[in-house]
Amino acid sequence: MTEGRETDAVAERPVELAYRPTVGEWASALRARARSTGAGRFQRRALVWTVAVSTVGALLSAAGSGHRDTRWPLYVGALAFVAFMTAAPSLQARRLHRLAERHGDIRGTVDDTGLRLATAHSSASHDWHLYSRYAETPELFVLLSADKSAVGFVVLPKRAVADPEEVDRLRAVLDRRLVRADAAEAPGSPQSRGRAVGRGAGSVGLLLLGLLLFFFAFAAVQRAAHPDRFPGIQNNTAPISAVMLGLGALAVAGAWWLVRRMTTMRTVTIVLAVLVLLAGGAALYRVGPMLHCWGSDRIARGPEGAYVCYGF
């Protein structure tokens, strides 16, 4: 009986914390919050689509007949937007760090009743009903408020505990009182299996898209490559083929990125990607000798196989 009471007492003992968050920890917490909220995931997708659309637009404009009139300031603005959105978490982390530095070191306790934090200038107690879930990174725990955007969050670095074993106790308290934000990603869960199937299907689709783009890149230069069947000066379609080759390579890279954390699908994707890239290499072998005529409107293949550029 005595041993049982001692065990319960140890289990009920609060986890004690002492720390001062760093800029890197604030930035990591902001990234974890973004991954755990719909608004954060939408922002990341918008950033990816902005990069993709800007890249495709720039390539198509450069390959078109009016490439000399390309509005490069538009693309510079798009790159500036992407750079700002990428740097935004770090900038916000620095602002939060400056604000936290005014309070100095933080000391606190965590148990089943709630979270209590104190600094040299303030103290606060938080009941668990204020938070609905938490996210874990290799270096910290992030408590997220119950609203959808998780406007409120608390950073609990793992280094804040005196004993590494206390990290497990802290995680156990959080598991009892909150829901893990990445529970849907846990292996074996229905959401995880559904996303795995979706990622696998998306990877195969991107590989097929890449193969199709490589085929079109190869077919687009057939008239210039075969003067015996298509004599005379031809339209210079090599830049368009080069753009298709680039987009095909991006599709293959995207296929791998979708399944990069799935061991079996990653291996299958690598094998299929190699086969698709071999087709892309064949297309590049055909298009490569024409690319020195990038800025020309017309092209013709000479008797010795070299390509002559014509500008009209």
Short mmCIF file of C-alpha atoms in Angstrom, two decimals:
data_model
loop_
_atom_site.label_atom_id
_atom_site.label_comp_id
_atom_site.label_asym_id
_atom_site.label_seq_id
_atom_site.Cartn_x
_atom_site.Cartn_y
_atom_site.Cartn_z
CA MET A 1 0.00 0.00 0.00
CA THR A 2 2.79 2.40 0.91
CA GLU A 3 4.53 1.75 -2.41
CA GLY A 4 1.27 2.40 -4.28
CA ARG A 5 0.75 5.76 -2.58
CA GLU A 6 4.34 6.77 -3.37
CA THR A 7 3.82 5.89 -7.03
CA ASP A 8 0.63 7.98 -7.18
CA ALA A 9 2.43 10.86 -5.55
CA VAL A 10 5.17 10.74 -8.16
CA ALA A 11 2.57 10.60 -10.94
CA GLU A 12 0.76 13.63 -9.53
CA ARG A 13 3.93 15.67 -9.03
CA PRO A 14 3.88 18.65 -11.42
CA VAL A 15 6.45 18.89 -14.17
CA GLU A 16 8.63 21.88 -13.42
CA LEU A 17 9.91 24.17 -16.18
CA ALA A 18 12.55 26.88 -16.35
CA TYR A 19 13.49 28.49 -19.66
CA ARG A 20 13.75 31.55 -21.86
CA PRO A 21 12.53 30.93 -25.45
CA THR A 22 14.98 31.62 -28.27
CA VAL A 23 14.25 33.08 -31.70
CA GLY A 24 14.67 29.63 -33.25
CA GLU A 25 12.14 28.11 -30.86
CA TRP A 26 9.60 30.83 -31.61
CA ALA A 27 10.09 30.22 -35.35
CA SER A 28 9.73 26.45 -34.87
CA ALA A 29 6.53 27.01 -32.85
CA LEU A 30 5.07 29.23 -35.57
CA ARG A 31 5.84 26.61 -38.23
CA ALA A 32 4.25 23.90 -36.08
CA ARG A 33 1.14 26.04 -35.63
CA ALA A 34 0.95 26.66 -39.39
CA ARG A 35 1.12 22.91 -40.08
CA SER A 36 -1.67 22.28 -37.56
CA THR A 37 -4.23 24.85 -38.74
CA GLY A 38 -6.29 25.17 -41.91
CA ALA A 39 -5.18 28.77 -42.43
CA GLY A 40 -1.53 27.79 -42.18
CA ARG A 41 -1.89 24.91 -44.62
CA PHE A 42 -3.78 27.17 -47.06
CA GLN A 43 -0.99 29.74 -46.86
CA ARG A 44 1.62 27.10 -47.65
CA ARG A 45 -0.39 25.82 -50.63
CA ALA A 46 -0.89 29.39 -51.89
CA LEU A 47 2.86 29.94 -51.70
CA VAL A 48 3.57 26.75 -53.66
CA TRP A 49 1.00 27.66 -56.33
CA THR A 50 2.42 31.19 -56.60
CA VAL A 51 5.87 29.79 -57.24
CA ALA A 52 4.56 27.24 -59.75
CA VAL A 53 2.40 29.71 -61.70
CA SER A 54 5.15 32.36 -61.74
CA THR A 55 7.70 29.83 -62.97
CA VAL A 56 5.44 28.51 -65.72
CA GLY A 57 4.48 32.04 -66.77
CA ALA A 58 8.09 33.15 -66.94
CA LEU A 59 9.10 30.10 -68.97
CA LEU A 60 6.23 30.44 -71.41
CA SER A 61 6.85 34.17 -71.84
CA ALA A 62 10.54 33.59 -72.44
CA ALA A 63 9.78 30.88 -75.00
CA GLY A 64 7.15 32.87 -76.89
CA SER A 65 7.66 35.10 -79.87
CA GLY A 66 7.32 38.19 -77.70
CA HIS A 67 9.91 37.13 -75.15
CA ARG A 68 11.83 40.40 -75.64
CA ASP A 69 8.83 42.29 -74.27
CA THR A 70 8.46 40.13 -71.17
CA ARG A 71 7.43 42.18 -68.17
CA TRP A 72 10.22 41.11 -65.87
CA PRO A 73 9.17 43.52 -63.08
CA LEU A 74 6.05 41.36 -62.69
CA TYR A 75 8.16 38.28 -62.01
CA VAL A 76 10.52 40.21 -59.76
CA GLY A 77 7.46 41.24 -57.75
CA ALA A 78 6.31 37.62 -57.55
CA LEU A 79 9.76 36.54 -56.34
CA ALA A 80 9.73 39.33 -53.74
CA PHE A 81 6.31 38.12 -52.54
CA VAL A 82 7.57 34.55 -52.22
CA ALA A 83 10.70 35.71 -50.37
CA PHE A 84 8.59 37.76 -47.94
CA MET A 85 6.15 34.91 -47.26
CA THR A 86 9.06 32.53 -46.71
CA ALA A 87 10.76 34.93 -44.28
CA ALA A 88 7.54 35.92 -42.47
CA PRO A 89 7.80 33.26 -39.71
CA SER A 90 11.35 34.34 -38.89
CA LEU A 91 10.36 38.02 -38.79
CA GLN A 92 7.37 37.27 -36.56
CA ALA A 93 9.55 35.08 -34.33
CA ARG A 94 11.97 37.96 -33.81
CA ARG A 95 9.13 40.27 -32.77
CA LEU A 96 7.79 37.70 -30.31
CA HIS A 97 11.29 37.15 -28.94
CA ARG A 98 11.81 40.86 -28.33
CA LEU A 99 8.51 41.00 -26.46
CA ALA A 100 9.34 37.90 -24.39
CA GLU A 101 12.79 39.22 -23.53
CA ARG A 102 11.20 42.04 -21.54
CA HIS A 103 9.77 39.47 -19.13
CA GLY A 104 13.02 37.59 -18.64
CA ASP A 105 13.23 33.97 -17.57
CA ILE A 106 10.05 31.88 -17.36
CA ARG A 107 9.36 29.37 -14.62
CA GLY A 108 6.30 27.15 -14.50
CA THR A 109 4.61 23.89 -13.66
CA VAL A 110 2.39 21.56 -15.67
CA ASP A 111 0.02 18.97 -14.24
CA ASP A 112 -3.48 17.61 -14.80
CA THR A 113 -5.06 20.76 -13.39
CA GLY A 114 -3.45 23.15 -15.84
CA LEU A 115 -0.44 25.21 -16.71
CA ARG A 116 1.09 27.89 -14.48
CA LEU A 117 3.78 30.27 -15.73
CA ALA A 118 5.55 33.10 -13.93
CA THR A 119 8.20 35.68 -14.79
CA ALA A 120 9.83 38.46 -12.83
CA HIS A 121 6.97 40.80 -13.81
CA SER A 122 3.88 38.60 -14.24
CA SER A 123 2.21 35.28 -13.52
CA ALA A 124 -0.64 33.40 -15.16
CA SER A 125 -2.61 30.18 -14.75
CA HIS A 126 -4.17 28.41 -17.72
CA ASP A 127 -6.85 25.74 -17.43
CA TRP A 128 -6.78 22.97 -20.01
CA HIS A 129 -10.11 24.00 -21.52
CA LEU A 130 -8.31 26.99 -23.09
CA TYR A 131 -6.36 24.62 -25.32
CA SER A 132 -7.70 21.86 -27.53
CA ARG A 133 -4.56 20.28 -28.99
CA TYR A 134 -0.80 20.39 -29.03
CA ALA A 135 1.95 19.88 -31.57
CA GLU A 136 5.33 18.33 -30.91
CA THR A 137 8.62 19.04 -32.66
CA PRO A 138 12.05 17.56 -31.90
CA GLU A 139 12.84 20.46 -29.58
CA LEU A 140 9.54 21.66 -28.09
CA PHE A 141 5.82 21.27 -27.39
CA VAL A 142 3.37 23.87 -28.72
CA LEU A 143 -0.02 24.21 -27.00
CA LEU A 144 -2.68 25.50 -29.41
CA SER A 145 -5.82 27.39 -28.43
CA ALA A 146 -9.27 25.97 -29.18
CA ASP A 147 -10.13 28.37 -32.04
CA LYS A 148 -9.62 27.14 -35.61
CA SER A 149 -6.74 29.52 -36.34
CA ALA A 150 -5.01 28.78 -32.99
CA VAL A 151 -4.46 32.48 -32.35
CA GLY A 152 -3.19 31.69 -28.87
CA PHE A 153 -0.31 29.30 -28.33
CA VAL A 154 2.22 28.45 -25.63
CA VAL A 155 5.79 27.33 -26.27
CA LEU A 156 7.22 24.68 -23.91
CA PRO A 157 10.83 23.82 -24.88
CA LYS A 158 11.95 20.32 -23.96
CA ARG A 159 15.17 21.75 -22.60
CA ALA A 160 13.10 23.55 -19.95
CA VAL A 161 12.98 20.43 -17.76
CA ALA A 162 15.89 19.45 -15.56
CA ASP A 163 15.79 15.71 -16.34
CA PRO A 164 15.27 14.23 -19.84
CA GLU A 165 12.86 11.71 -18.30
CA GLU A 166 10.60 14.63 -17.40
CA VAL A 167 9.96 15.13 -21.12
CA ASP A 168 8.06 11.83 -21.16
CA ARG A 169 6.05 12.89 -18.10
CA LEU A 170 5.22 16.22 -19.72
CA ARG A 171 4.12 14.43 -22.91
CA ALA A 172 1.97 12.07 -20.83
CA VAL A 173 0.18 15.00 -19.16
CA LEU A 174 -0.46 16.62 -22.54
CA ASP A 175 -1.74 13.34 -23.98
CA ARG A 176 -4.19 12.98 -21.10
CA ARG A 177 -5.54 16.52 -21.32
CA LEU A 178 -5.18 17.46 -25.00
CA VAL A 179 -5.30 15.93 -28.48
CA ARG A 180 -2.18 15.69 -30.58
CA ALA A 181 -2.47 17.99 -33.60
CA ASP A 182 -0.82 15.33 -35.76
CA ALA A 183 -3.07 12.49 -34.57
CA ALA A 184 -4.50 12.24 -38.09
CA GLU A 185 -0.98 11.49 -39.34
CA ALA A 186 -0.41 8.62 -36.91
CA PRO A 187 0.47 5.41 -38.80
CA GLY A 188 -2.51 3.09 -39.15
CA SER A 189 -5.20 5.72 -38.60
CA PRO A 190 -7.98 5.96 -41.24
CA GLN A 191 -6.91 9.53 -42.10
CA SER A 192 -3.32 8.41 -42.54
CA ARG A 193 -4.31 5.51 -44.82
CA GLY A 194 -6.56 7.79 -46.87
CA ARG A 195 -3.83 10.37 -47.30
CA ALA A 196 -1.32 7.66 -48.19
CA VAL A 197 -3.62 6.40 -50.96
CA GLY A 198 -4.18 9.95 -52.17
CA ARG A 199 -0.47 10.71 -52.20
CA GLY A 200 0.27 7.47 -54.05
CA ALA A 201 -2.37 8.24 -56.68
CA GLY A 202 -1.11 11.80 -56.99
CA SER A 203 2.45 10.57 -57.43
CA VAL A 204 1.46 8.21 -60.24
CA GLY A 205 -0.55 10.99 -61.87
CA LEU A 206 2.42 13.36 -61.80
CA LEU A 207 4.67 10.72 -63.30
CA LEU A 208 2.19 10.20 -66.14
CA LEU A 209 1.99 13.97 -66.61
CA GLY A 210 5.78 14.15 -66.78
CA LEU A 211 5.87 11.36 -69.36
CA LEU A 212 3.19 13.14 -71.42
CA LEU A 213 5.11 16.44 -71.29
CA PHE A 214 8.31 14.69 -72.40
CA PHE A 215 6.40 13.12 -75.31
CA PHE A 216 5.03 16.51 -76.39
CA ALA A 217 8.51 18.04 -76.07
CA PHE A 218 9.86 15.34 -78.37
CA ALA A 219 6.99 15.66 -80.85
CA ALA A 220 7.09 19.47 -81.01
CA VAL A 221 10.44 19.53 -82.84
CA GLN A 222 9.81 16.73 -85.33
CA ARG A 223 9.34 19.05 -88.30
CA ALA A 224 12.70 20.74 -87.80
CA ALA A 225 14.45 17.46 -86.95
CA HIS A 226 13.36 15.73 -90.19
CA PRO A 227 14.04 18.00 -93.20
CA ASP A 228 13.61 15.02 -95.52
CA ARG A 229 9.92 14.80 -94.60
CA PHE A 230 9.40 18.51 -93.86
CA PRO A 231 11.73 20.47 -96.14
CA GLY A 232 12.36 24.18 -95.81
CA ILE A 233 12.55 26.58 -92.90
CA GLN A 234 10.34 25.66 -89.94
CA ASN A 235 8.94 27.51 -86.95
CA ASN A 236 11.34 27.36 -84.01
CA THR A 237 9.50 25.25 -81.44
CA ALA A 238 12.62 24.32 -79.48
CA PRO A 239 11.90 26.88 -76.67
CA ILE A 240 8.42 25.42 -76.19
CA SER A 241 9.94 21.94 -76.04
CA ALA A 242 12.47 23.16 -73.47
CA VAL A 243 9.65 24.53 -71.32
CA MET A 244 7.83 21.19 -71.54
CA LEU A 245 11.01 19.39 -70.54
CA GLY A 246 11.37 21.66 -67.52
CA LEU A 247 7.74 21.19 -66.49
CA GLY A 248 8.08 17.43 -66.94
CA ALA A 249 11.11 17.41 -64.64
CA LEU A 250 9.13 19.41 -62.06
CA ALA A 251 6.29 16.88 -62.31
CA VAL A 252 8.70 14.03 -61.62
CA ALA A 253 10.19 15.93 -58.67
CA GLY A 254 6.67 16.56 -57.36
CA ALA A 255 5.87 12.86 -57.63
CA TRP A 256 8.84 12.03 -55.42
CA TRP A 257 8.02 14.84 -52.96
CA LEU A 258 4.51 13.49 -52.40
CA VAL A 259 5.79 10.08 -51.27
CA ARG A 260 9.16 11.05 -49.79
CA ARG A 261 8.08 9.81 -46.33
CA MET A 262 6.47 6.58 -47.57
CA THR A 263 9.16 3.90 -47.77
CA THR A 264 7.46 1.49 -50.19
CA MET A 265 5.93 4.10 -52.49
CA ARG A 266 9.15 6.08 -52.48
CA THR A 267 11.06 3.09 -53.83
CA VAL A 268 8.43 2.39 -56.48
CA THR A 269 8.33 6.08 -57.44
CA ILE A 270 12.11 6.23 -57.82
CA VAL A 271 12.07 3.26 -60.20
CA LEU A 272 9.23 4.72 -62.28
CA ALA A 273 10.81 8.19 -62.19
CA VAL A 274 14.05 6.80 -63.63
CA LEU A 275 12.12 5.28 -66.55
CA VAL A 276 10.25 8.54 -67.13
CA LEU A 277 13.46 10.56 -66.96
CA LEU A 278 15.03 8.26 -69.56
CA ALA A 279 12.23 9.33 -71.91
CA GLY A 280 12.96 12.93 -70.96
CA GLY A 281 16.64 12.36 -71.72
CA ALA A 282 15.75 11.12 -75.20
CA ALA A 283 13.68 14.25 -75.78
CA LEU A 284 16.50 16.46 -74.48
CA TYR A 285 18.93 14.72 -76.84
CA ARG A 286 16.66 15.76 -79.71
CA VAL A 287 15.97 19.31 -78.49
CA GLY A 288 19.42 20.19 -77.12
CA PRO A 289 21.16 20.96 -80.46
CA MET A 290 18.38 23.46 -81.32
CA LEU A 291 18.56 25.53 -78.13
CA HIS A 292 21.26 27.88 -79.46
CA CYS A 293 18.45 29.29 -81.66
CA TRP A 294 16.35 30.23 -78.59
CA GLY A 295 15.86 33.84 -79.67
CA SER A 296 15.12 33.05 -83.33
CA ASP A 297 11.68 32.74 -84.90
CA ARG A 298 12.64 30.19 -87.55
CA ILE A 299 15.04 27.28 -87.76
CA ALA A 300 16.30 24.84 -90.38
CA ARG A 301 18.54 21.81 -90.30
CA GLY A 302 21.53 21.87 -92.59
CA PRO A 303 22.93 18.96 -94.64
CA GLU A 304 25.53 18.17 -91.94
CA GLY A 305 22.91 18.02 -89.19
CA ALA A 306 23.63 21.43 -87.65
CA TYR A 307 20.75 23.83 -87.13
CA VAL A 308 20.69 27.28 -88.70
CA CYS A 309 18.79 30.12 -86.96
CA TYR A 310 16.69 32.67 -88.83
CA GLY A 311 15.17 35.83 -87.43
CA PHE A 312 12.41 37.63 -89.35
#
